[in-house]
mmCIF file of C-alpha atoms in Angstrom:
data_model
loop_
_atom_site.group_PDB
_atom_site.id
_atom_site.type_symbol
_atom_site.label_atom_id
_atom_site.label_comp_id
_atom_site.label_asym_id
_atom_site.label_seq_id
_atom_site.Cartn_x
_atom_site.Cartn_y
_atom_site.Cartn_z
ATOM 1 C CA UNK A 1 169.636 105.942 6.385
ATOM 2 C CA UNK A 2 171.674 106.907 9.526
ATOM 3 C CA UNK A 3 170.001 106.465 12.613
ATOM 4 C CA UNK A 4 170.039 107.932 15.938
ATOM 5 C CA UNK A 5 168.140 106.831 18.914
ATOM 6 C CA UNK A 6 167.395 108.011 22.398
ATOM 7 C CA UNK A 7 166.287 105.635 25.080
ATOM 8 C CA UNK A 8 163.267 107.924 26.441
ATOM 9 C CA UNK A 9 161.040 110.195 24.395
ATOM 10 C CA UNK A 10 159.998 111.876 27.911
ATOM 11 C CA UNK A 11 161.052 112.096 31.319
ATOM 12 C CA UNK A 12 160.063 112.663 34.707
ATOM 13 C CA UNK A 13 162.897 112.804 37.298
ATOM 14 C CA UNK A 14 162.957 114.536 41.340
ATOM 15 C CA UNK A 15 165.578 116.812 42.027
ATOM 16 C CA UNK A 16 168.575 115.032 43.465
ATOM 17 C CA UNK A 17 167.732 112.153 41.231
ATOM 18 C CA UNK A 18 170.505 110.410 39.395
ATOM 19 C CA UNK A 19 169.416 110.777 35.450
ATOM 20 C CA UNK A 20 171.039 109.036 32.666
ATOM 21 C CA UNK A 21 170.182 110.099 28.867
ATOM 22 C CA UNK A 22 171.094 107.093 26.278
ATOM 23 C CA UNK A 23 171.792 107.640 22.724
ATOM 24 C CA UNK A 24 172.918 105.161 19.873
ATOM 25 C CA UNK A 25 173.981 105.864 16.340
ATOM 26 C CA UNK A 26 174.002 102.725 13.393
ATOM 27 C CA UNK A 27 176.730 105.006 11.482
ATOM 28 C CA UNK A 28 180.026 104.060 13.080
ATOM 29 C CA UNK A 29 180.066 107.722 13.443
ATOM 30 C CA UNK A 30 183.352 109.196 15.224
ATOM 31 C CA UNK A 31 181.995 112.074 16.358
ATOM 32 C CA UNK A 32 178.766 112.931 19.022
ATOM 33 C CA UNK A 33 177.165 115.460 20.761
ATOM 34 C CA UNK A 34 174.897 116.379 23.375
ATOM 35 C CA UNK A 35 172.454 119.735 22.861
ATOM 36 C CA UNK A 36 170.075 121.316 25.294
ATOM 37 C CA UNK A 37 167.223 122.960 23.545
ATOM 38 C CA UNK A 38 165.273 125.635 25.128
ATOM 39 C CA UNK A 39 162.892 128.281 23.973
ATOM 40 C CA UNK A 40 164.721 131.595 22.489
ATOM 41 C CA UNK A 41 167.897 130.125 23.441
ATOM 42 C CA UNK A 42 168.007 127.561 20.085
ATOM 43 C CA UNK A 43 170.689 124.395 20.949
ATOM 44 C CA UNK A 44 173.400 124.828 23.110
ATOM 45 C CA UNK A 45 176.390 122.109 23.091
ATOM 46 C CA UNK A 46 177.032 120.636 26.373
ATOM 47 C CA UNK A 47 179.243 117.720 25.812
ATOM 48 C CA UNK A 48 180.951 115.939 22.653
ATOM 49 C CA UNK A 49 183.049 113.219 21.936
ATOM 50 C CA UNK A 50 185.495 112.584 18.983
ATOM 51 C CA UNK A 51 186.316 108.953 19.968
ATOM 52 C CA UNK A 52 185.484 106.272 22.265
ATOM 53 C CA UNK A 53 186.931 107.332 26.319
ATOM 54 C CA UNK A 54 186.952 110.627 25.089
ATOM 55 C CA UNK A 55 185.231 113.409 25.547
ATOM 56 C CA UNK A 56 185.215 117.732 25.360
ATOM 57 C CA UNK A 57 183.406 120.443 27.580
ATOM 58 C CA UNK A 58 180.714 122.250 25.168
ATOM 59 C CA UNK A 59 179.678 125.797 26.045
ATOM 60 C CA UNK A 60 177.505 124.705 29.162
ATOM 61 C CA UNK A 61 179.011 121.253 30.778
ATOM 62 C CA UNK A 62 178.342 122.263 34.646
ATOM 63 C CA UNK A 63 176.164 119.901 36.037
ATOM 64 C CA UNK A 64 176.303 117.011 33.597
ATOM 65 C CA UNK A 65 178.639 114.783 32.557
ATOM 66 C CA UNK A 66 178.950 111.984 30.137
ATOM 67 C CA UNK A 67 180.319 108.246 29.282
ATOM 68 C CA UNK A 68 181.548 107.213 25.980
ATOM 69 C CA UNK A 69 182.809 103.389 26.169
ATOM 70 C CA UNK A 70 181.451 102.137 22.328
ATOM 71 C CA UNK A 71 181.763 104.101 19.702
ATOM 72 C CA UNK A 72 178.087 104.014 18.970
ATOM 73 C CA UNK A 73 176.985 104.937 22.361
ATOM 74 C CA UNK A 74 176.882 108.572 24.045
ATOM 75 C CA UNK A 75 175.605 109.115 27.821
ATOM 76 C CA UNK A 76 174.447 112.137 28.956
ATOM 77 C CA UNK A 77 174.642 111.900 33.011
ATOM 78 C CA UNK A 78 172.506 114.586 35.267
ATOM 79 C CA UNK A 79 174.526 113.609 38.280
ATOM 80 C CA UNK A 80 171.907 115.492 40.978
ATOM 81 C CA UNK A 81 169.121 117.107 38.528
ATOM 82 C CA UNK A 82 168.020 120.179 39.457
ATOM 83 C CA UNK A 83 164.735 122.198 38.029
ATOM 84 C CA UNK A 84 166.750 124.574 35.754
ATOM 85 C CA UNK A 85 167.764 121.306 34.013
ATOM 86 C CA UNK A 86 164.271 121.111 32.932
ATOM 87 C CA UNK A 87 164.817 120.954 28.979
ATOM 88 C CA UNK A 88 164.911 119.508 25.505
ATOM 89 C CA UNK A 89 168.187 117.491 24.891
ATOM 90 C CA UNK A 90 169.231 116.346 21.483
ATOM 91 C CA UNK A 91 171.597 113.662 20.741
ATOM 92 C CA UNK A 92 173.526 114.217 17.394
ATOM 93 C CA UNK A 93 176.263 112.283 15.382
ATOM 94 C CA UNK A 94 178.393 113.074 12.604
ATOM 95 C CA UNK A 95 181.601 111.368 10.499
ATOM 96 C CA UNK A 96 185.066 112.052 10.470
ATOM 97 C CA UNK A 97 184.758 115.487 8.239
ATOM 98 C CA UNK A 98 182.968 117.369 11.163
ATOM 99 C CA UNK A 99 183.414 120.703 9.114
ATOM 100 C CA UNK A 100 181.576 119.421 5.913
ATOM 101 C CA UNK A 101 179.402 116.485 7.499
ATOM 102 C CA UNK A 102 176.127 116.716 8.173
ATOM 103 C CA UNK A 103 174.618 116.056 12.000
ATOM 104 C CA UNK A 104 172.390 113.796 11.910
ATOM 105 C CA UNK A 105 169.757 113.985 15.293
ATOM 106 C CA UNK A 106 167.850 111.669 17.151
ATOM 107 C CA UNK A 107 164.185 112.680 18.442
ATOM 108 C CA UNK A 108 164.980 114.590 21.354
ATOM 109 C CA UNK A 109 164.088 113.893 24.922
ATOM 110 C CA UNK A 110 161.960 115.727 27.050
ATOM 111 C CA UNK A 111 163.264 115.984 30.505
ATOM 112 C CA UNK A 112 161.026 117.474 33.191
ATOM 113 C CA UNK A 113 162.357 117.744 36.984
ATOM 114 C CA UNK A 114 160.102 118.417 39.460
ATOM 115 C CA UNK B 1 183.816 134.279 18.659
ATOM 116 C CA UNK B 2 181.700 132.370 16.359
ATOM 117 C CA UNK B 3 177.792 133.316 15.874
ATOM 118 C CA UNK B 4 174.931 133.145 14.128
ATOM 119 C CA UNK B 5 172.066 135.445 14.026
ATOM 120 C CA UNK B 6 168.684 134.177 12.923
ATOM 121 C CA UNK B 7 165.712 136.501 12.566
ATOM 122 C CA UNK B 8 163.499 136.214 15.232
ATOM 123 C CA UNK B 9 159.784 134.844 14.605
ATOM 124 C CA UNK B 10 156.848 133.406 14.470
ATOM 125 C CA UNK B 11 156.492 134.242 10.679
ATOM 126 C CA UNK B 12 153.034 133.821 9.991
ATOM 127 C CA UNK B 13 152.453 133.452 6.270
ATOM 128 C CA UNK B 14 149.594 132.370 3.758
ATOM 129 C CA UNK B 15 149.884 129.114 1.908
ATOM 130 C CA UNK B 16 151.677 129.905 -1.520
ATOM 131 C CA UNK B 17 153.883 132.921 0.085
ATOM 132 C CA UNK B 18 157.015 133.381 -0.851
ATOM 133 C CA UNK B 19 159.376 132.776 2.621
ATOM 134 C CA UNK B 20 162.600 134.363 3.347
ATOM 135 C CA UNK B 21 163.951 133.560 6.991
ATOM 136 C CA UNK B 22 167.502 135.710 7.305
ATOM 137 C CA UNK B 23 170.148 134.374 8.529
ATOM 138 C CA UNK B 24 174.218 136.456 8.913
ATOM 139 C CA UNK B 25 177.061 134.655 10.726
ATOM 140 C CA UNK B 26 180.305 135.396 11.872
ATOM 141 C CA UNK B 27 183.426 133.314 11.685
ATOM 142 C CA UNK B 28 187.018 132.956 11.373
ATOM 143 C CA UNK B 29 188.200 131.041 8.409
ATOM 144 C CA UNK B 30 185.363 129.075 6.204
ATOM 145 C CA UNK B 31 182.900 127.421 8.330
ATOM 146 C CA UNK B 32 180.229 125.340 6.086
ATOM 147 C CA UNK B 33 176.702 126.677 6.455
ATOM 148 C CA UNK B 34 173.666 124.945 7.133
ATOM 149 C CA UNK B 35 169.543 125.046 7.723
ATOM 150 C CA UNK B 36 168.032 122.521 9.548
ATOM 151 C CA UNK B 37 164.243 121.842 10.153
ATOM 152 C CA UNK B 38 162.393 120.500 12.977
ATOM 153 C CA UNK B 39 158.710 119.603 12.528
ATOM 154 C CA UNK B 40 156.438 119.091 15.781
ATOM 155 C CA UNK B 41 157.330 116.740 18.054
ATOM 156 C CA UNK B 42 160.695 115.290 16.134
ATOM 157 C CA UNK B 43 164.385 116.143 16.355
ATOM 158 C CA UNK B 44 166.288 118.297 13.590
ATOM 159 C CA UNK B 45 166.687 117.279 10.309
ATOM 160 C CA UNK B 46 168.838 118.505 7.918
ATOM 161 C CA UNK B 47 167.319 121.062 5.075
ATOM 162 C CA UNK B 48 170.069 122.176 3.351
ATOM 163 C CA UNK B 49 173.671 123.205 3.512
ATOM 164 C CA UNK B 50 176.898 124.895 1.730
ATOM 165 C CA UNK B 51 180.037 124.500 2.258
ATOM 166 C CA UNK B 52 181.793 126.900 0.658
ATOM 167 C CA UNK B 53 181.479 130.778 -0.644
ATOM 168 C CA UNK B 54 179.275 131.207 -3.464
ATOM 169 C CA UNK B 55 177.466 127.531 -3.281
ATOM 170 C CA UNK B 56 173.707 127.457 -3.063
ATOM 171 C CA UNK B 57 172.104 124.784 -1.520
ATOM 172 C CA UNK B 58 168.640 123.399 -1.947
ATOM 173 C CA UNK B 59 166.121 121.380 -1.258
ATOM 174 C CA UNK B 60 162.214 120.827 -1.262
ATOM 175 C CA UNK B 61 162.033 124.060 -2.980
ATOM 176 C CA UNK B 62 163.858 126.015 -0.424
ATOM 177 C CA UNK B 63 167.252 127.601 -1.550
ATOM 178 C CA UNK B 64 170.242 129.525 0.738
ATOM 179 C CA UNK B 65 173.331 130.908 -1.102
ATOM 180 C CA UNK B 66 176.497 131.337 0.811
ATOM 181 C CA UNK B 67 177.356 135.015 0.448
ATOM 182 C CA UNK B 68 181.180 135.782 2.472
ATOM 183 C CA UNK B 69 180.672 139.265 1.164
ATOM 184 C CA UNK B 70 177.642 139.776 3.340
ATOM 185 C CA UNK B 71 178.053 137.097 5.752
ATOM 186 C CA UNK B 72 174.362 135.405 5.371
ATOM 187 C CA UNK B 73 173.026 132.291 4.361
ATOM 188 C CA UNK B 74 169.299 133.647 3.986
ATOM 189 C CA UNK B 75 166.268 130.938 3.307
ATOM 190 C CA UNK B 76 164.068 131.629 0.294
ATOM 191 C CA UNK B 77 161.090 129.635 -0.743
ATOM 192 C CA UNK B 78 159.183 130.801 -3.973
ATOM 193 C CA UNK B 79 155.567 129.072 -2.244
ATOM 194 C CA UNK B 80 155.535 127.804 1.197
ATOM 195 C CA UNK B 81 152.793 124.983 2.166
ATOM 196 C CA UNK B 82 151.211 124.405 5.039
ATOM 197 C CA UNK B 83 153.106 120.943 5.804
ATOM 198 C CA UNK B 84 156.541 123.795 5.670
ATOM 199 C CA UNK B 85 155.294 124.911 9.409
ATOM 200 C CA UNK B 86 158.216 123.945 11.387
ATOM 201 C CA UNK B 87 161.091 125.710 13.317
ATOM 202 C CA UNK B 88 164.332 126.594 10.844
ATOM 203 C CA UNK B 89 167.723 126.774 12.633
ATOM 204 C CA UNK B 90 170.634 128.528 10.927
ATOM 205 C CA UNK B 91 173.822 127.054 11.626
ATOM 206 C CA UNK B 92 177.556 126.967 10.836
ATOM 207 C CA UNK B 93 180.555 124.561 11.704
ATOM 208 C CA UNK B 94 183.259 125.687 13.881
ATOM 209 C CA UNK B 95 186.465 126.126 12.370
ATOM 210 C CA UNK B 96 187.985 123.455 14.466
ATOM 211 C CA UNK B 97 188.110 120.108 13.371
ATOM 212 C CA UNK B 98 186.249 117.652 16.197
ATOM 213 C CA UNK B 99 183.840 120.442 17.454
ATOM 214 C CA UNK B 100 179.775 121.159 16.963
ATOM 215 C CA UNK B 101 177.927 123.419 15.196
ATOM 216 C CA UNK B 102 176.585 126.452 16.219
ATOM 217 C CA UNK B 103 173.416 127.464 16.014
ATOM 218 C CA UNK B 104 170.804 130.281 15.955
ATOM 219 C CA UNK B 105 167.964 130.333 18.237
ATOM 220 C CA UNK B 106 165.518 129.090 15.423
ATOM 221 C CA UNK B 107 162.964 131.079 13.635
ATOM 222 C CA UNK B 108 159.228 129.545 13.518
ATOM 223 C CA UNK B 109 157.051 129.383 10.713
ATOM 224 C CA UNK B 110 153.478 129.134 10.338
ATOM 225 C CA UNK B 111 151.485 128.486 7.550
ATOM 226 C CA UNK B 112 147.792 128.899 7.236
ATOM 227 C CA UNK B 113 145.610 127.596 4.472
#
């Protein structure tokens, strides 16, 4: 079974804090993706990456940014969190065939800034 | 550009109801379709998907049939259970090869014995 993991389940951070969201696949997946979940608003993409070093904006990138140096790691990087960064973000991976494959999600964590 | 439009919940529904959760898209070219689950507490999961016009995909007794005519992937289920309470997200792949899906904002279902 593919596997996806995320280093925290929850989170606490400050504002201004540095925060760094870890997620690992087992799949030798290309492809990976970072999703904020929030109430009424369902998943929005923030950041992806089709190969190691590289990465793509999703529809809401400002304020994060992310890292991508093994293929079966994927950083998502608050660089100053702020409260409206408050959310539910969801790691996903997927193989080569991105329009067929299915994305396969790790547990989510729950990020609370104070 | 792109969308999906899910039908907004909570659906509240007896144990042994039969479930429809609508879901209509838009999309240049032929995305693959897709329903995903996510029980309390986890991370999505996929339910079922289709990846081309006139497929039906199922699983766990839930069914969607890609209809291009209409645009929809709706989710049937002839006798929802309890353990079925869960958010459903529609969602379809973007016609560009290296991008995400997109998603609907997730329709919530709960079942009551």
């Amino acid at each position: 079974d593919v596997k996806v993991t995320q280093s925290s389940r929850y989170l606490v951070k400050r504002t201004g804090e540095k925060v760094f969201l870890e997620c690992v696949q087992d799949m030798d997946h290309e492809n990976m993706f970072w999703y904020r979940q929030d109430p009424g608003l369902g998943l929005r993409l923030i950041y992806f990456s089709y190969d190691v070093k590289m990465k793509e904006k999703g529809d809401i990138p400002e304020g994060y940014s992310v890292s991508r140096e093994k293929k079966e790691r994927f950083s998502l990087i608050l660089e100053s969190a702020s409260t409206n960064q408050t959310s539910m973000y969801l790691c996903a991976s997927t193989g080569t065939d991105t329009l067929r494959d299915t994305q396969y999600f790790g547990p989510g964590t729950r990020l609370t800034v104070l | 550009g792109d969308s999906v439009t899910q039908m907004e919940g909570p659906v509240t529904l007896s144990e042994e109801a039969f479930l429809t959760i609508n879901c209509t898209y838009t999309a240049t070219g032929y995305p693959s379709l897709f329903w995903y689950v996510q029980y309390p507490g986890e991370g999505l999961q996929l339910l079922l998907k289709a990846t081309k016009a006139d497929d039906k995909g199922s699983n766990k007794g839930f069914e969607a049939t890609y209809r291009k005519e209409t645009t929809s992937f709706h989710l049937e289920k002839g006798s929802v259970q309890v353990s079925d309470s869960a958010v459903y997200f529609c969602a379809l792949s973007r016609n560009q090869a290296g991008t995400a899906l997109i998603f609907g904002k997730g329709t919530t279902l709960s079942v009551s014995s």
